[in-house]
mmCIF file of C-alpha atoms in Angstrom:
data_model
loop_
_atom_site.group_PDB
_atom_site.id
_atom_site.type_symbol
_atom_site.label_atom_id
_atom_site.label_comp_id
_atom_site.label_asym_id
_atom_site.label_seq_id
_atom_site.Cartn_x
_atom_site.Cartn_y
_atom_site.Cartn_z
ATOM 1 C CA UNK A 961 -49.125 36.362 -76.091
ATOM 2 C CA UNK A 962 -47.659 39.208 -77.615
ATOM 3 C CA UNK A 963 -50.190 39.169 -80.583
ATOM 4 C CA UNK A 964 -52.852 38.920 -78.231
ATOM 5 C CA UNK A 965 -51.373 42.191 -76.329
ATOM 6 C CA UNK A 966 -51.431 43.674 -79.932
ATOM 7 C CA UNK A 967 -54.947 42.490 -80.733
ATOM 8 C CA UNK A 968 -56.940 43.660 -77.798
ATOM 9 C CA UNK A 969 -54.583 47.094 -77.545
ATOM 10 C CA UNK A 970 -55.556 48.123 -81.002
ATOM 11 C CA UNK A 971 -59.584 46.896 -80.661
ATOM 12 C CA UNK A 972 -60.209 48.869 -77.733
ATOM 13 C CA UNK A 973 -58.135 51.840 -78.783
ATOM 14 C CA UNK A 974 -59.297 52.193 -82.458
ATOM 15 C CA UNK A 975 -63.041 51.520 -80.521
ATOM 16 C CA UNK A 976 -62.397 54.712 -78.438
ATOM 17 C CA UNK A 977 -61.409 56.540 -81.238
ATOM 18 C CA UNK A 978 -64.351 55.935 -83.176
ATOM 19 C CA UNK A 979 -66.478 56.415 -80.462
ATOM 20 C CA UNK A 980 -66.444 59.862 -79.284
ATOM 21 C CA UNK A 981 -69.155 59.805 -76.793
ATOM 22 C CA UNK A 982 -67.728 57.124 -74.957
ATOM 23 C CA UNK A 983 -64.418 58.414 -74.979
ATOM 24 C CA UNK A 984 -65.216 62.126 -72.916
ATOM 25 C CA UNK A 985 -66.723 60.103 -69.833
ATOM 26 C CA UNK A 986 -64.187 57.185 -70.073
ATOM 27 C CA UNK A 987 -61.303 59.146 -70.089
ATOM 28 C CA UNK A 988 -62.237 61.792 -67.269
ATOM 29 C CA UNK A 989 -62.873 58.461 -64.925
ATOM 30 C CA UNK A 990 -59.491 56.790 -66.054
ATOM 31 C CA UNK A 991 -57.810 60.326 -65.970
ATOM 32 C CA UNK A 992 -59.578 60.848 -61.877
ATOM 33 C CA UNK A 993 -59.618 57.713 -60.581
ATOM 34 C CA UNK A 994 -56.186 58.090 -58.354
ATOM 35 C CA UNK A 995 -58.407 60.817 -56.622
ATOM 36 C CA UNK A 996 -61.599 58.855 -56.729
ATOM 37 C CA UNK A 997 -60.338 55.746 -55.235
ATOM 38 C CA UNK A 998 -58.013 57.388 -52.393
ATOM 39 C CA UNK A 999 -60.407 60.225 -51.408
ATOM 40 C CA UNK A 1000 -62.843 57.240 -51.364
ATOM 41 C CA UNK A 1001 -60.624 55.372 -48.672
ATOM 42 C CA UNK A 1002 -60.172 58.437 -46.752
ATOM 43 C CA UNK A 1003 -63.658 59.451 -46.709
ATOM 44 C CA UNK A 1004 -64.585 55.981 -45.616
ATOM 45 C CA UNK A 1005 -61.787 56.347 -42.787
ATOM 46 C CA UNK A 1006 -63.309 58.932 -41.232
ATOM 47 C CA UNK A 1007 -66.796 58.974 -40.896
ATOM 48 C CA UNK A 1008 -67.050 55.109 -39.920
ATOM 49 C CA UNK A 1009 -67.460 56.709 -36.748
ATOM 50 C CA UNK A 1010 -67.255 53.996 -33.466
ATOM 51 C CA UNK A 1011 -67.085 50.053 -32.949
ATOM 52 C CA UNK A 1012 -70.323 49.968 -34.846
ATOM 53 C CA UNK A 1013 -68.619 50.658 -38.345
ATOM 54 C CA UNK A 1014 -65.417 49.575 -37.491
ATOM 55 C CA UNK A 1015 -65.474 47.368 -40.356
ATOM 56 C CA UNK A 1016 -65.371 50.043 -42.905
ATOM 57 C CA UNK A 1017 -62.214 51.358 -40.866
ATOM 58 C CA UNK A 1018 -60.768 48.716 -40.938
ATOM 59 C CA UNK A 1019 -61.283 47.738 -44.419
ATOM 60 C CA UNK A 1020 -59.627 51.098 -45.870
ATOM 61 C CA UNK A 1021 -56.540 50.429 -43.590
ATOM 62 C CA UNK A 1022 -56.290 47.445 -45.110
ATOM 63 C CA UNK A 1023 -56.912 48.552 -48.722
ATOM 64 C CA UNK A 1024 -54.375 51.458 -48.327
ATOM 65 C CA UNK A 1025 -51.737 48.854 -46.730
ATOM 66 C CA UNK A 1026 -52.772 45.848 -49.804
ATOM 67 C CA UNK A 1027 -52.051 49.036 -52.396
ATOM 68 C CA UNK A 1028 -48.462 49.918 -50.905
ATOM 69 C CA UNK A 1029 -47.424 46.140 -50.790
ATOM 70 C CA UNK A 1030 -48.523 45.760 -54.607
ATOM 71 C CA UNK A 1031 -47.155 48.948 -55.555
ATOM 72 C CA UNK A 1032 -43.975 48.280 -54.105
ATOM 73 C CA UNK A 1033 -43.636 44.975 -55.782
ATOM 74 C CA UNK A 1034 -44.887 46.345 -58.588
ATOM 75 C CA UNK A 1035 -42.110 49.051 -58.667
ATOM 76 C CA UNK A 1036 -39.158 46.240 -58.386
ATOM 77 C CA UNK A 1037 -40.920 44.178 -61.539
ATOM 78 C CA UNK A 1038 -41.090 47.206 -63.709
ATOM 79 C CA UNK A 1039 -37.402 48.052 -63.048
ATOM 80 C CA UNK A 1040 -36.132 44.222 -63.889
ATOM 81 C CA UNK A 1041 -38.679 44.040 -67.227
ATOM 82 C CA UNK A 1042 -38.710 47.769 -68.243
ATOM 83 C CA UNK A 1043 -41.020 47.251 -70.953
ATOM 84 C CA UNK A 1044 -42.142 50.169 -72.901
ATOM 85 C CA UNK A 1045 -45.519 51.425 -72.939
ATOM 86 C CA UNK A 1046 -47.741 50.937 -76.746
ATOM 87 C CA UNK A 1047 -47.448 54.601 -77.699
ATOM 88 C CA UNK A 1048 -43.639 54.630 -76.629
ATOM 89 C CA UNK A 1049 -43.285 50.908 -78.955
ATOM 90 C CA UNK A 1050 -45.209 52.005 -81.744
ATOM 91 C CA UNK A 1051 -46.338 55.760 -81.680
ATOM 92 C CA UNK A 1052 -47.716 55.645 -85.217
ATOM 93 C CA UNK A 1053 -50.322 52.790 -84.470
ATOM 94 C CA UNK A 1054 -51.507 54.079 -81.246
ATOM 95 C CA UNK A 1055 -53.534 56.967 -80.548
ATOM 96 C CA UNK A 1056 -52.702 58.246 -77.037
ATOM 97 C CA UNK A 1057 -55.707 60.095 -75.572
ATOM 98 C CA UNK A 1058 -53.818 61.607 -72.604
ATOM 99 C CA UNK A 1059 -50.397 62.986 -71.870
ATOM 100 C CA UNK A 1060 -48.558 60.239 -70.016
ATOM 101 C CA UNK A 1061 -44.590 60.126 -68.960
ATOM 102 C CA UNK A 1062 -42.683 57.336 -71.251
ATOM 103 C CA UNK A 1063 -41.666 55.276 -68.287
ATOM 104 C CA UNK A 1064 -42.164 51.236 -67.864
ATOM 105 C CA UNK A 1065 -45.922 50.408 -67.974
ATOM 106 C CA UNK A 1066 -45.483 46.798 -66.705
ATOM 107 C CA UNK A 1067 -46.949 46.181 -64.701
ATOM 108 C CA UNK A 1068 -50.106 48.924 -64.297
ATOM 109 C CA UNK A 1069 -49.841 50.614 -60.867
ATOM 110 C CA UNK A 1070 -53.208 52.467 -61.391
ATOM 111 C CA UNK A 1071 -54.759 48.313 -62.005
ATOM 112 C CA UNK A 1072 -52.160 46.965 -58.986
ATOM 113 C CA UNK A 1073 -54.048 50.148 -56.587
ATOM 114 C CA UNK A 1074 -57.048 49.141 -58.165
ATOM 115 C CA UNK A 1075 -57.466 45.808 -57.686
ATOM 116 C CA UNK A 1076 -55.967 46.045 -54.178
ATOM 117 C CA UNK A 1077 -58.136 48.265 -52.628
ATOM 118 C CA UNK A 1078 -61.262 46.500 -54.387
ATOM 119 C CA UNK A 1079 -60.061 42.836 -53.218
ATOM 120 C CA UNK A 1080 -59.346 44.281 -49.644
ATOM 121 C CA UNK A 1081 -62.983 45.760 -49.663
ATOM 122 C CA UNK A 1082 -64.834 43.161 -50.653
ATOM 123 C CA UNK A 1083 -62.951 40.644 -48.442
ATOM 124 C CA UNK A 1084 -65.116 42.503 -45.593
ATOM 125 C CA UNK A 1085 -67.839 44.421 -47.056
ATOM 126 C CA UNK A 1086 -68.807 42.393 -49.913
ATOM 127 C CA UNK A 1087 -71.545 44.166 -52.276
ATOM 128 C CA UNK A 1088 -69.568 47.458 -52.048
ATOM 129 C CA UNK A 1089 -66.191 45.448 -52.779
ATOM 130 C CA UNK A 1090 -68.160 44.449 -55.830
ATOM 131 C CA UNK A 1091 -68.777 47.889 -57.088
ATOM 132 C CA UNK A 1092 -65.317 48.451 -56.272
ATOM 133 C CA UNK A 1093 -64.034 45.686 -58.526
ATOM 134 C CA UNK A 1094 -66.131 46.754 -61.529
ATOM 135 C CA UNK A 1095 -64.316 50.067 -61.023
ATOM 136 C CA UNK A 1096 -61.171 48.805 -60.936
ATOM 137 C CA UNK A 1097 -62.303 46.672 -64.131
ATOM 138 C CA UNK A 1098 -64.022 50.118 -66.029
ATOM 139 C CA UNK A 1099 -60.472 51.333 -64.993
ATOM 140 C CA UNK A 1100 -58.021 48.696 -66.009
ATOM 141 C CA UNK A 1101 -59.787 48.554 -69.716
ATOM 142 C CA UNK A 1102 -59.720 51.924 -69.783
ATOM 143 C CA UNK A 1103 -55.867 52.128 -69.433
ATOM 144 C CA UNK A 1104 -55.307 49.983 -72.031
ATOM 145 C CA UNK A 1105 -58.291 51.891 -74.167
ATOM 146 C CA UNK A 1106 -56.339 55.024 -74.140
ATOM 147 C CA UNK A 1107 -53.256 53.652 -75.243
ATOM 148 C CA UNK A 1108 -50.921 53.951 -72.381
ATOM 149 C CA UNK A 1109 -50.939 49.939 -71.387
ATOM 150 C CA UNK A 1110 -50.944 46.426 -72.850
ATOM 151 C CA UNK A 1111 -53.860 44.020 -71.568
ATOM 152 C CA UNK A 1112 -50.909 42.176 -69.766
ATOM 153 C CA UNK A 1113 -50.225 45.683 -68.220
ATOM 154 C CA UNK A 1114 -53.315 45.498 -66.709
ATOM 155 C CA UNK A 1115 -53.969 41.617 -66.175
ATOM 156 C CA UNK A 1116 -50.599 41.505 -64.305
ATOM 157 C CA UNK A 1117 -51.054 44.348 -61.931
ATOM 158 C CA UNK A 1118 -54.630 42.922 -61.161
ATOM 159 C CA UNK A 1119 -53.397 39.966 -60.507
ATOM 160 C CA UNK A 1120 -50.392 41.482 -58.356
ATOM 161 C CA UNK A 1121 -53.263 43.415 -56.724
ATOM 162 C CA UNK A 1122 -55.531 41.321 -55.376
ATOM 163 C CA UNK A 1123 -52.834 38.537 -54.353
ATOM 164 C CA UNK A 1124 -51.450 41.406 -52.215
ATOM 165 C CA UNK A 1125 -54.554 41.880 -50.715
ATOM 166 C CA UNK A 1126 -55.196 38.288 -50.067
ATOM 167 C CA UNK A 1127 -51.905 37.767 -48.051
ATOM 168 C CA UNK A 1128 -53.100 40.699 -45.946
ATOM 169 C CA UNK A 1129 -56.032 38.781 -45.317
ATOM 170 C CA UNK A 1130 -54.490 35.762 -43.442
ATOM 171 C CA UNK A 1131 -55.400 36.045 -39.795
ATOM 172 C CA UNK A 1132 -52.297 36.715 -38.207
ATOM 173 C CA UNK A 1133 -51.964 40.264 -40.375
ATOM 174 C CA UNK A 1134 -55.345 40.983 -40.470
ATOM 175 C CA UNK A 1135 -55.765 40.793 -36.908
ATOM 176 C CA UNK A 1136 -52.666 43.523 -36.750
ATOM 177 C CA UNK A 1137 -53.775 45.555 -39.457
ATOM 178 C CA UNK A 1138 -57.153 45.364 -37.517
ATOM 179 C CA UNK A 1139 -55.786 46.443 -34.574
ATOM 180 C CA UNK A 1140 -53.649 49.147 -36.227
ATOM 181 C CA UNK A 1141 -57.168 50.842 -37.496
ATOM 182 C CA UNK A 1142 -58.972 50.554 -34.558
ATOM 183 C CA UNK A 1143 -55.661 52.789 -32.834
ATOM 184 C CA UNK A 1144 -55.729 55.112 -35.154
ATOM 185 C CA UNK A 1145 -59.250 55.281 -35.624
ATOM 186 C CA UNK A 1146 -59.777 56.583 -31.522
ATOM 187 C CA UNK A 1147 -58.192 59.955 -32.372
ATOM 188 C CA UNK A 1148 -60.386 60.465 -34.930
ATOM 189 C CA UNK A 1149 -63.431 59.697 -33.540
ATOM 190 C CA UNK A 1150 -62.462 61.755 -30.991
ATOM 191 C CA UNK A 1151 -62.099 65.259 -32.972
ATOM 192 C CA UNK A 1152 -65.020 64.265 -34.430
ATOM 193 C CA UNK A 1153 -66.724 64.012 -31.407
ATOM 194 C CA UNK A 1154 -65.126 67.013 -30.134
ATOM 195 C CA UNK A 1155 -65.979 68.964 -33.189
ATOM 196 C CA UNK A 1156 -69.778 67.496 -33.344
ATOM 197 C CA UNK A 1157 -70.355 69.001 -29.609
ATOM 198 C CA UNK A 1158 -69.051 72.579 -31.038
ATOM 199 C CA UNK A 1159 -71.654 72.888 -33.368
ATOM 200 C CA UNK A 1160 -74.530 70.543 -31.868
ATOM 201 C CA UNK A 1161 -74.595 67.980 -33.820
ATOM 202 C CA UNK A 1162 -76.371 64.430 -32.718
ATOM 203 C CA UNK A 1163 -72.791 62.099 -33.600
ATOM 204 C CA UNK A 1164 -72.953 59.230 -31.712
ATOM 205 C CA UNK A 1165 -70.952 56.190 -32.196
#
């Protein structure tokens, strides 16, 4: 397992290294994508205006609860298996393309977020979940690419992601965390309501 890590670590490193074209737009995603993916969810949060998007609500509640669950599981596994990070283990064989702090890597938190919010997307709006999975895969590859994670890094917190997700999914909490979007959902629509009648706009739910 470990020479695997090695393997694929090096390939797609030394490949981004080589490669500078692909580097510049791979690494200002990677570097973004905290911003991308929760500005995403909040975007989403707000303008599914009414009961007739209510699914798009209610799928970045759920997305921004699945991330917190894996995250927080997440940050109790990297304190028992503190396992350094490939430029921290072997500085001379890894080029690091980014600044990053030399704390535990394993597993990824950006791939656990990732794969969280993707899973609990495409559990209810599935074509857009999809896109939202390859991003969290162009991600995840990417993490490892710039040298700051092992492909188990990544694997792990996928995996930790979307099986967070998933237990969100069974009825009894997603009928709660349906319920819990919906509540906090009528405020907004509200403002926006009130805010659309200030300046005549036609928002209707």
């Amino acid at each position: 397992m470990v020479a695997v890590d090695w393997s694929l670590l090096h390939a797609l490193n030394g490949f981004l290294f080589h490669h500078d074209a692909v580097e510049d737009p791979w690494l200002a995603f990677v570097e973004a994508s905290e911003a991308l993916f929760a500005g995403t969810l909040l975007v989403l949060f707000v303008i599914a205006h009414g009961a007739r998007h209510a699914a798009w609500r209610r799928a970045s509640v759920a997305a921004l609860l699945s991330a917190g669950l894996a995250l927080a599981i997440g940050k109790l596994i990297s304190e028992v298996v503190d396992r350094a990070r490939p430029f921290v283990a072997d500085p001379n064989a890894v080029h690091l393309f980014s600044h990053h702090a030399a704390d535990p890597g394993f597993p990824s938190d950006h791939a656990t977020a990732a794969f969280a919010i993707a899973v609990a997307i495409v559990l209810r709006k599935r074509a857009w979940g999809v896109v939202a999975l390859i991003a969290a895969a162009v991600l995840s590859v990417g993490r490892v690419a710039i040298g700051v994670h092992y492909p188990s890094d990544v694997f792990v917190g996928a995996c930790l992601g979307s099986g967070a997700a998933l237990a969100l999914w069974a009825p009894p909490l997603r009928r709660r965390i349906d319920w819990l979007a919906d509540l906090v959902g009528r405020p907004v629509d509200r403002a926006l309501d009130w805010g659309a009648a200030r300046v005549g706009l036609p928002w209707r739910a």
